[in-house]
Amino acid sequence: MTTDQLSPPEPPAVAPQPRRTGLWTQLRPLVLRLHFYAGILIAPFILIAATTGLIYTAAPQIENIVYHDQLRVPVGDAQLPLSEQVTAARQAHPSGDIVSITPPVSEDSSTRVVFTDDTVREELTKTVFVDPYTADVRGQETSLGQWLGVREWIDTLHRTLHLGAVGRNYSELAASWLWVVVLGGLALWIGRRRSDKRLRQIVTPDLKKRGRARNLSWHGVIGTWIAVGLLALSVSGLTWSNHAGAKIGDIRHSFDWNSRPINTSLSDKPATSGGHDHAHMAEAATAGDDIFTAGVGINGVMATAMSQGLRAPLNITPPADDTSAWTVAENKRSAPTRYDAITVDPTTGQVVDRVNQSDWPFMAKLSDWIIGAHMGILFGITNQLILAGLAIGLIVVILRGYRMWWQRRPTTATGLQMGRPA
């Protein structure tokens, strides 16, 4: 018997088992490609939004400088009745209906009387500025809500690039993709630092690196620092968009996240006014200028508002017709916000209805605060500086991202090169 016959048979070869990988290892190529292509294709729109947004952060100061003579008046001994100031504004602007009146917000502020005007775009109005101490008209300017001409121009630049309805698609595209790019980049950066076991460098740049590696370090660190703010801007920015904004409005309506409409009807009809809206004034009165002196007049309405504890800044809206009441609403949009509103019977001066901000659903308050923070008006100059920092940080991140793309370009290849497949 041979030795081969005595040796045991060899065991069958066992195929090597595939190494199990974690979820992030499997997802990383997808996230990397998504972040890369979104950065290449969508970043130009985000860059435009960041640049125009940076300009917008300075809009309050620009407005105050440009319209200083209209907004500020010498402090006098006593302010004239509002009815006399409205009469002076009407003499300066004979055409159009009066939309609203904003009494002075401080001792050196002018009174604003807002008119419809056929010489401006449909959504715009004309605001006449009146000295409350002398009834002298200090000028009139185009306005959109409470924003005057230059601020309205900057606002429109940021929202639509002055391209009308078509331009709104750019801002919606930027807001819709910003959160995708931010979350993808954040996941990639944290994952990279974990694999390198350099977690501290998630938030601190590696200054020892050179070239593309150093660029990547700054790109990731700055993106990490501003990530939360960018996500908040993305969510709040979508509320103004065409498509997503409409869906958000439907959701708020479905869950009753809006403030209760205030009743302006003097009869038993249901309330005809909508919920709280900062961007648009109420419809112009059709009862004519006699309403400002008939009954209790605007002076009596102002007295009722003061007795009810309403404080400046106030918007006073004339009745839309003979069966409607005056509306007086607080419009303090900086923290702590104040939006209490009443309607007043033009004949008796009695309060018809009242809606206090404290009675709003929490989500209605939260929505208003988020929008105010996005616009840089909730926390004053601090809010503006934070937004400016976010805008500058985002611009730097985008430019460094394009720089990294350029640094990684093929330099020795000839002919058409498509790069490595995903």
Short mmCIF file of C-alpha atoms in Angstrom, two decimals:
data_model
loop_
_atom_site.label_atom_id
_atom_site.label_comp_id
_atom_site.label_asym_id
_atom_site.label_seq_id
_atom_site.Cartn_x
_atom_site.Cartn_y
_atom_site.Cartn_z
CA MET A 1 0.00 0.00 0.00
CA THR A 2 1.42 3.32 -1.06
CA THR A 3 1.80 6.41 1.05
CA ASP A 4 -0.73 8.25 -1.11
CA GLN A 5 -3.31 5.61 -0.32
CA LEU A 6 -2.75 6.03 3.44
CA SER A 7 -2.98 9.88 3.59
CA PRO A 8 -6.45 11.36 4.27
CA PRO A 9 -8.23 13.24 1.49
CA GLU A 10 -7.77 17.02 1.42
CA PRO A 11 -10.79 19.06 2.62
CA PRO A 12 -12.67 20.91 -0.07
CA ALA A 13 -11.62 24.50 -0.60
CA VAL A 14 -13.87 26.98 1.21
CA ALA A 15 -14.70 30.17 -0.67
CA PRO A 16 -13.66 33.30 1.28
CA GLN A 17 -16.59 35.03 2.94
CA PRO A 18 -17.18 38.61 1.79
CA ARG A 19 -16.17 41.12 4.43
CA ARG A 20 -19.17 42.78 5.99
CA THR A 21 -19.15 46.54 5.74
CA GLY A 22 -21.00 49.13 7.77
CA LEU A 23 -23.90 51.22 6.54
CA TRP A 24 -21.80 54.37 6.18
CA THR A 25 -19.20 52.53 4.10
CA GLN A 26 -21.95 51.52 1.71
CA LEU A 27 -23.59 54.95 1.63
CA ARG A 28 -20.45 57.05 1.40
CA PRO A 29 -19.93 56.73 -2.39
CA LEU A 30 -23.53 57.86 -3.00
CA VAL A 31 -23.25 60.79 -0.56
CA LEU A 32 -19.90 61.78 -2.04
CA ARG A 33 -21.22 61.85 -5.60
CA LEU A 34 -24.40 63.66 -4.54
CA HIS A 35 -22.43 66.31 -2.64
CA PHE A 36 -19.98 66.70 -5.54
CA TYR A 37 -22.49 67.03 -8.36
CA ALA A 38 -24.89 69.18 -6.33
CA GLY A 39 -21.94 71.39 -5.45
CA ILE A 40 -20.93 71.75 -9.09
CA LEU A 41 -24.41 72.31 -10.52
CA ILE A 42 -26.41 73.94 -7.70
CA ALA A 43 -23.70 75.92 -5.90
CA PRO A 44 -23.88 78.84 -8.40
CA PHE A 45 -27.49 79.46 -7.36
CA ILE A 46 -26.59 79.16 -3.67
CA LEU A 47 -23.66 81.53 -4.24
CA ILE A 48 -25.96 84.15 -5.76
CA ALA A 49 -28.42 83.76 -2.87
CA ALA A 50 -25.59 84.14 -0.34
CA THR A 51 -24.20 87.23 -2.06
CA THR A 52 -27.56 88.98 -2.38
CA GLY A 53 -28.41 87.89 1.16
CA LEU A 54 -25.21 89.50 2.42
CA ILE A 55 -26.29 92.77 0.82
CA TYR A 56 -29.74 92.38 2.38
CA THR A 57 -28.29 92.14 5.89
CA ALA A 58 -27.31 95.81 5.60
CA ALA A 59 -30.68 96.89 4.16
CA PRO A 60 -32.02 98.53 7.39
CA GLN A 61 -28.97 100.78 7.68
CA ILE A 62 -28.99 101.57 3.96
CA GLU A 63 -32.69 102.49 4.17
CA ASN A 64 -32.14 104.76 7.17
CA ILE A 65 -29.29 106.58 5.40
CA VAL A 66 -31.07 107.01 2.06
CA TYR A 67 -34.39 108.16 3.56
CA HIS A 68 -33.12 109.99 6.64
CA ASP A 69 -34.85 113.25 5.74
CA GLN A 70 -38.18 111.51 5.25
CA LEU A 71 -37.95 109.25 8.32
CA ARG A 72 -36.64 111.76 10.87
CA VAL A 73 -38.11 115.09 12.01
CA PRO A 74 -37.13 117.74 14.57
CA VAL A 75 -38.82 117.09 17.89
CA GLY A 76 -41.56 119.65 18.57
CA ASP A 77 -43.76 120.56 21.51
CA ALA A 78 -46.90 118.56 20.68
CA GLN A 79 -48.03 116.31 17.83
CA LEU A 80 -51.04 117.33 15.73
CA PRO A 81 -54.14 115.09 15.48
CA LEU A 82 -53.77 112.27 12.98
CA SER A 83 -56.70 113.61 10.95
CA GLU A 84 -54.75 116.80 10.16
CA GLN A 85 -51.71 114.80 9.14
CA VAL A 86 -53.81 112.62 6.82
CA THR A 87 -55.28 115.76 5.24
CA ALA A 88 -51.79 117.10 4.56
CA ALA A 89 -50.78 113.78 2.99
CA ARG A 90 -53.88 113.82 0.76
CA GLN A 91 -53.03 117.30 -0.48
CA ALA A 92 -49.58 116.04 -1.47
CA HIS A 93 -50.99 112.89 -3.10
CA PRO A 94 -54.44 113.75 -4.58
CA SER A 95 -54.99 110.40 -6.37
CA GLY A 96 -55.34 106.87 -5.05
CA ASP A 97 -56.95 105.37 -1.97
CA ILE A 98 -55.44 105.45 1.50
CA VAL A 99 -54.28 101.95 2.46
CA SER A 100 -52.95 102.50 5.96
CA ILE A 101 -51.50 104.99 8.41
CA THR A 102 -48.48 104.38 10.64
CA PRO A 103 -48.20 106.93 13.48
CA PRO A 104 -44.71 107.97 14.63
CA VAL A 105 -42.79 105.17 16.33
CA SER A 106 -40.64 107.64 18.30
CA GLU A 107 -40.49 111.34 19.12
CA ASP A 108 -38.32 112.10 16.07
CA SER A 109 -40.18 109.86 13.58
CA SER A 110 -42.51 110.97 10.81
CA THR A 111 -46.03 109.70 10.18
CA ARG A 112 -46.50 107.40 7.18
CA VAL A 113 -49.66 107.59 5.07
CA VAL A 114 -49.75 104.85 2.43
CA PHE A 115 -51.65 105.25 -0.87
CA THR A 116 -52.43 103.08 -3.86
CA ASP A 117 -50.79 104.48 -6.98
CA ASP A 118 -51.28 103.61 -10.65
CA THR A 119 -47.73 104.72 -11.54
CA VAL A 120 -46.04 101.83 -9.70
CA ARG A 121 -46.30 98.04 -9.98
CA GLU A 122 -49.49 96.45 -8.73
CA GLU A 123 -47.98 95.09 -5.52
CA LEU A 124 -46.32 98.42 -4.64
CA THR A 125 -47.71 101.54 -2.96
CA LYS A 126 -46.71 105.16 -2.34
CA THR A 127 -45.86 106.31 1.16
CA VAL A 128 -46.19 109.99 2.06
CA PHE A 129 -44.14 111.16 5.07
CA VAL A 130 -45.67 113.86 7.27
CA ASP A 131 -44.08 115.82 10.11
CA PRO A 132 -46.40 115.08 13.07
CA TYR A 133 -45.61 118.42 14.72
CA THR A 134 -46.18 120.74 11.75
CA ALA A 135 -48.07 118.59 9.17
CA ASP A 136 -45.38 119.44 6.61
CA VAL A 137 -44.92 116.75 3.96
CA ARG A 138 -41.30 115.59 3.91
CA GLY A 139 -41.57 113.55 0.73
CA GLN A 140 -43.12 110.42 -0.76
CA GLU A 141 -41.50 107.15 -1.78
CA THR A 142 -42.42 103.86 -3.41
CA SER A 143 -42.95 101.12 -0.84
CA LEU A 144 -43.74 97.43 -0.41
CA GLY A 145 -45.41 96.91 2.93
CA GLN A 146 -43.13 98.66 5.39
CA TRP A 147 -40.06 98.49 3.12
CA LEU A 148 -39.19 101.62 1.16
CA GLY A 149 -37.80 101.80 -2.39
CA VAL A 150 -34.14 100.86 -1.90
CA ARG A 151 -34.92 98.13 0.62
CA GLU A 152 -37.66 96.76 -1.63
CA TRP A 153 -35.14 96.70 -4.50
CA ILE A 154 -32.62 94.74 -2.42
CA ASP A 155 -35.35 92.39 -1.18
CA THR A 156 -36.52 91.70 -4.75
CA LEU A 157 -32.92 91.17 -5.86
CA HIS A 158 -32.49 88.49 -3.20
CA ARG A 159 -35.82 86.77 -3.91
CA THR A 160 -36.13 86.95 -7.70
CA LEU A 161 -33.08 88.78 -9.15
CA HIS A 162 -35.69 91.20 -10.58
CA LEU A 163 -36.77 88.49 -13.04
CA GLY A 164 -40.35 88.24 -11.83
CA ALA A 165 -42.02 84.86 -11.38
CA VAL A 166 -39.23 83.10 -13.29
CA GLY A 167 -36.66 84.48 -10.88
CA ARG A 168 -38.37 82.89 -7.90
CA ASN A 169 -37.27 79.50 -9.21
CA TYR A 170 -33.62 80.39 -8.57
CA SER A 171 -34.19 81.08 -4.88
CA GLU A 172 -36.36 77.99 -4.47
CA LEU A 173 -33.68 75.85 -6.13
CA ALA A 174 -31.05 77.27 -3.79
CA ALA A 175 -33.17 76.78 -0.64
CA SER A 176 -34.31 73.29 -1.69
CA TRP A 177 -30.78 71.97 -2.27
CA LEU A 178 -28.91 73.85 0.44
CA TRP A 179 -29.86 71.40 3.20
CA VAL A 180 -28.90 68.44 0.99
CA VAL A 181 -25.46 69.87 0.30
CA VAL A 182 -24.93 70.86 3.95
CA LEU A 183 -25.94 67.51 5.46
CA GLY A 184 -24.00 65.56 2.85
CA GLY A 185 -20.86 67.62 3.36
CA LEU A 186 -21.17 67.40 7.14
CA ALA A 187 -21.48 63.60 7.02
CA LEU A 188 -18.49 63.30 4.69
CA TRP A 189 -16.32 65.60 6.81
CA ILE A 190 -17.12 63.92 10.14
CA GLY A 191 -16.65 60.49 8.57
CA ARG A 192 -13.26 61.52 7.18
CA ARG A 193 -12.04 62.86 10.51
CA ARG A 194 -13.23 59.72 12.33
CA SER A 195 -11.35 57.47 9.94
CA ASP A 196 -8.22 59.61 10.44
CA LYS A 197 -8.82 59.61 14.22
CA ARG A 198 -8.57 63.39 14.21
CA LEU A 199 -11.92 64.35 15.68
CA ARG A 200 -10.59 67.65 17.02
CA GLN A 201 -9.92 68.76 13.46
CA ILE A 202 -13.63 68.59 12.68
CA VAL A 203 -13.84 72.16 13.99
CA THR A 204 -10.21 73.32 13.73
CA PRO A 205 -8.32 73.60 10.42
CA ASP A 206 -5.13 71.63 9.84
CA LEU A 207 -2.63 74.41 9.11
CA LYS A 208 0.17 71.91 8.45
CA LYS A 209 -1.46 70.75 5.24
CA ARG A 210 -0.67 72.27 1.86
CA GLY A 211 -2.44 72.50 -1.45
CA ARG A 212 -5.75 70.73 -1.89
CA ALA A 213 -5.58 69.07 1.56
CA ARG A 214 -5.38 72.46 3.27
CA ASN A 215 -8.19 73.77 1.10
CA LEU A 216 -10.32 70.76 2.07
CA SER A 217 -9.58 71.37 5.75
CA TRP A 218 -10.84 74.95 5.62
CA HIS A 219 -13.82 73.90 3.46
CA GLY A 220 -14.88 71.27 6.00
CA VAL A 221 -14.23 73.29 9.15
CA ILE A 222 -16.06 76.44 8.00
CA GLY A 223 -18.94 74.31 6.70
CA THR A 224 -19.21 72.60 10.09
CA TRP A 225 -19.31 75.90 11.99
CA ILE A 226 -22.11 77.35 9.84
CA ALA A 227 -24.09 74.14 9.21
CA VAL A 228 -26.87 74.72 11.75
CA GLY A 229 -27.44 78.28 10.57
CA LEU A 230 -27.54 77.21 6.93
CA LEU A 231 -30.12 74.52 7.68
CA ALA A 232 -32.30 77.12 9.42
CA LEU A 233 -31.98 79.47 6.43
CA SER A 234 -32.90 76.65 4.06
CA VAL A 235 -36.07 75.75 5.96
CA SER A 236 -37.19 79.35 6.47
CA GLY A 237 -36.31 80.32 2.90
CA LEU A 238 -38.65 77.67 1.53
CA THR A 239 -41.63 79.45 3.10
CA TRP A 240 -41.32 82.18 0.42
CA SER A 241 -40.93 79.78 -2.50
CA ASN A 242 -43.54 79.09 -5.16
CA HIS A 243 -44.01 75.35 -4.84
CA ALA A 244 -42.66 74.34 -1.44
CA GLY A 245 -44.06 77.54 0.10
CA ALA A 246 -47.57 76.65 -1.04
CA LYS A 247 -47.21 73.16 0.47
CA ILE A 248 -45.96 74.61 3.75
CA GLY A 249 -48.98 76.93 3.78
CA ASP A 250 -51.29 73.94 3.28
CA ILE A 251 -49.63 72.10 6.16
CA ARG A 252 -50.00 75.10 8.48
CA HIS A 253 -53.66 75.40 7.52
CA SER A 254 -54.28 71.67 8.03
CA PHE A 255 -52.78 71.71 11.53
CA ASP A 256 -54.31 75.10 12.43
CA TRP A 257 -50.90 76.73 12.83
CA ASN A 258 -52.16 80.19 11.85
CA SER A 259 -53.45 82.99 14.04
CA ARG A 260 -57.21 83.47 14.24
CA PRO A 261 -58.53 85.95 11.64
CA ILE A 262 -59.75 89.16 13.26
CA ASN A 263 -63.37 90.09 12.61
CA THR A 264 -63.81 93.38 10.74
CA SER A 265 -67.53 92.98 10.04
CA LEU A 266 -70.04 95.27 11.79
CA SER A 267 -72.89 92.87 10.93
CA ASP A 268 -73.41 89.21 11.67
CA LYS A 269 -71.36 88.19 8.64
CA PRO A 270 -68.34 85.94 9.19
CA ALA A 271 -64.90 87.52 9.45
CA THR A 272 -63.60 88.70 6.12
CA SER A 273 -59.97 89.39 6.90
CA GLY A 274 -57.22 86.81 6.62
CA GLY A 275 -54.62 85.72 9.12
CA HIS A 276 -51.63 87.75 10.21
CA ASP A 277 -49.52 88.77 7.21
CA HIS A 278 -46.50 91.07 7.35
CA ALA A 279 -45.85 91.35 3.66
CA HIS A 280 -49.07 92.91 2.40
CA MET A 281 -51.33 95.70 3.58
CA ALA A 282 -55.09 95.37 3.82
CA GLU A 283 -57.26 96.41 0.89
CA ALA A 284 -57.73 100.13 0.44
CA ALA A 285 -60.81 101.74 1.91
CA THR A 286 -63.66 102.43 -0.51
CA ALA A 287 -65.61 104.67 1.84
CA GLY A 288 -63.60 107.76 0.80
CA ASP A 289 -61.65 110.23 2.89
CA ASP A 290 -64.76 111.24 4.88
CA ILE A 291 -64.21 108.17 7.03
CA PHE A 292 -61.20 109.86 8.66
CA THR A 293 -63.43 112.47 10.29
CA ALA A 294 -66.88 110.83 10.28
CA GLY A 295 -68.06 109.26 13.54
CA VAL A 296 -65.16 108.97 15.93
CA GLY A 297 -62.75 109.38 13.01
CA ILE A 298 -59.16 108.30 13.02
CA ASN A 299 -58.45 110.36 16.15
CA GLY A 300 -61.09 108.44 18.10
CA VAL A 301 -59.81 105.13 16.74
CA MET A 302 -56.30 106.02 17.88
CA ALA A 303 -57.63 106.92 21.34
CA THR A 304 -59.39 103.55 21.57
CA ALA A 305 -56.19 101.73 20.60
CA MET A 306 -54.25 103.59 23.29
CA SER A 307 -56.88 102.79 25.91
CA GLN A 308 -56.63 99.11 24.93
CA GLY A 309 -52.90 99.08 25.61
CA LEU A 310 -51.69 98.90 22.02
CA ARG A 311 -48.29 100.52 21.51
CA ALA A 312 -46.19 101.72 18.60
CA PRO A 313 -45.34 100.67 16.00
CA LEU A 314 -48.97 100.53 14.86
CA ASN A 315 -50.68 100.01 11.51
CA ILE A 316 -54.11 101.66 11.23
CA THR A 317 -56.26 100.39 8.37
CA PRO A 318 -59.45 102.26 7.35
CA PRO A 319 -62.72 100.34 6.90
CA ALA A 320 -63.04 98.61 3.54
CA ASP A 321 -66.69 99.73 3.26
CA ASP A 322 -69.63 101.05 5.29
CA THR A 323 -70.18 97.67 6.99
CA SER A 324 -66.59 97.22 8.14
CA ALA A 325 -64.58 98.34 11.16
CA TRP A 326 -61.24 100.04 11.52
CA THR A 327 -58.26 97.75 12.21
CA VAL A 328 -55.39 98.75 14.49
CA ALA A 329 -52.53 96.25 14.76
CA GLU A 330 -49.20 96.29 16.54
CA ASN A 331 -46.28 95.47 14.26
CA LYS A 332 -43.21 95.12 16.47
CA ARG A 333 -41.17 92.49 14.69
CA SER A 334 -38.08 92.57 16.90
CA ALA A 335 -37.90 90.49 20.07
CA PRO A 336 -40.02 90.59 22.12
CA THR A 337 -42.51 90.73 19.25
CA ARG A 338 -45.92 92.36 19.63
CA TYR A 339 -48.83 91.71 17.26
CA ASP A 340 -51.98 92.40 19.28
CA ALA A 341 -54.78 93.70 17.05
CA ILE A 342 -58.25 95.19 17.52
CA THR A 343 -61.09 96.29 15.26
CA VAL A 344 -63.00 99.46 16.14
CA ASP A 345 -66.55 100.55 15.29
CA PRO A 346 -66.21 103.81 13.30
CA THR A 347 -69.43 105.21 14.76
CA THR A 348 -69.09 104.44 18.47
CA GLY A 349 -65.37 103.83 18.90
CA GLN A 350 -66.13 100.53 20.64
CA VAL A 351 -63.93 97.47 20.17
CA VAL A 352 -65.52 94.95 17.79
CA ASP A 353 -62.95 92.18 18.10
CA ARG A 354 -59.50 91.56 19.52
CA VAL A 355 -56.77 89.00 18.75
CA ASN A 356 -53.74 88.90 21.02
CA GLN A 357 -50.43 87.39 20.03
CA SER A 358 -50.49 85.40 23.26
CA ASP A 359 -53.51 83.52 21.89
CA TRP A 360 -51.71 82.42 18.72
CA PRO A 361 -50.86 78.71 18.40
CA PHE A 362 -47.23 78.06 19.29
CA MET A 363 -46.38 77.03 15.72
CA ALA A 364 -47.74 80.35 14.42
CA LYS A 365 -45.44 82.19 16.82
CA LEU A 366 -42.50 79.95 15.93
CA SER A 367 -43.07 80.49 12.21
CA ASP A 368 -43.06 84.25 12.72
CA TRP A 369 -39.87 84.13 14.80
CA ILE A 370 -38.07 81.95 12.23
CA ILE A 371 -39.05 84.28 9.39
CA GLY A 372 -38.00 87.33 11.42
CA ALA A 373 -34.62 85.74 12.15
CA HIS A 374 -34.15 84.92 8.44
CA MET A 375 -34.85 88.56 7.58
CA GLY A 376 -32.44 89.83 10.22
CA ILE A 377 -35.02 91.81 12.18
CA LEU A 378 -35.74 89.57 15.19
CA PHE A 379 -32.64 90.39 17.25
CA GLY A 380 -31.57 93.68 15.73
CA ILE A 381 -27.93 94.28 14.85
CA THR A 382 -26.90 90.95 16.43
CA ASN A 383 -29.23 89.13 14.04
CA GLN A 384 -27.78 91.06 11.09
CA LEU A 385 -24.19 90.24 12.07
CA ILE A 386 -24.98 86.53 12.43
CA LEU A 387 -26.61 86.46 8.99
CA ALA A 388 -23.69 88.35 7.49
CA GLY A 389 -21.29 85.82 9.03
CA LEU A 390 -23.31 82.92 7.62
CA ALA A 391 -23.39 84.52 4.17
CA ILE A 392 -19.63 85.19 4.15
CA GLY A 393 -18.90 81.69 5.45
CA LEU A 394 -21.09 80.13 2.77
CA ILE A 395 -19.42 82.17 0.02
CA VAL A 396 -15.97 81.06 1.26
CA VAL A 397 -17.05 77.40 1.45
CA ILE A 398 -18.40 77.47 -2.11
CA LEU A 399 -15.33 79.19 -3.55
CA ARG A 400 -13.01 76.75 -1.77
CA GLY A 401 -15.12 73.88 -3.08
CA TYR A 402 -14.63 75.06 -6.65
CA ARG A 403 -10.96 75.61 -5.91
CA MET A 404 -10.62 71.97 -4.80
CA TRP A 405 -12.37 70.84 -7.97
CA TRP A 406 -9.86 72.83 -10.03
CA GLN A 407 -6.91 71.51 -8.04
CA ARG A 408 -7.97 67.94 -8.74
CA ARG A 409 -8.31 68.42 -12.51
CA PRO A 410 -6.26 66.14 -14.80
CA THR A 411 -3.03 67.87 -15.79
CA THR A 412 -1.26 65.19 -17.87
CA ALA A 413 -4.11 63.39 -19.61
CA THR A 414 -4.75 63.93 -23.30
CA GLY A 415 -8.04 63.69 -25.14
CA LEU A 416 -11.48 63.43 -23.62
CA GLN A 417 -11.28 62.18 -20.04
CA MET A 418 -14.41 61.28 -18.06
CA GLY A 419 -12.72 60.48 -14.78
CA ARG A 420 -13.02 57.35 -12.66
CA PRO A 421 -16.45 55.66 -12.65
CA ALA A 422 -18.54 55.81 -9.51
#
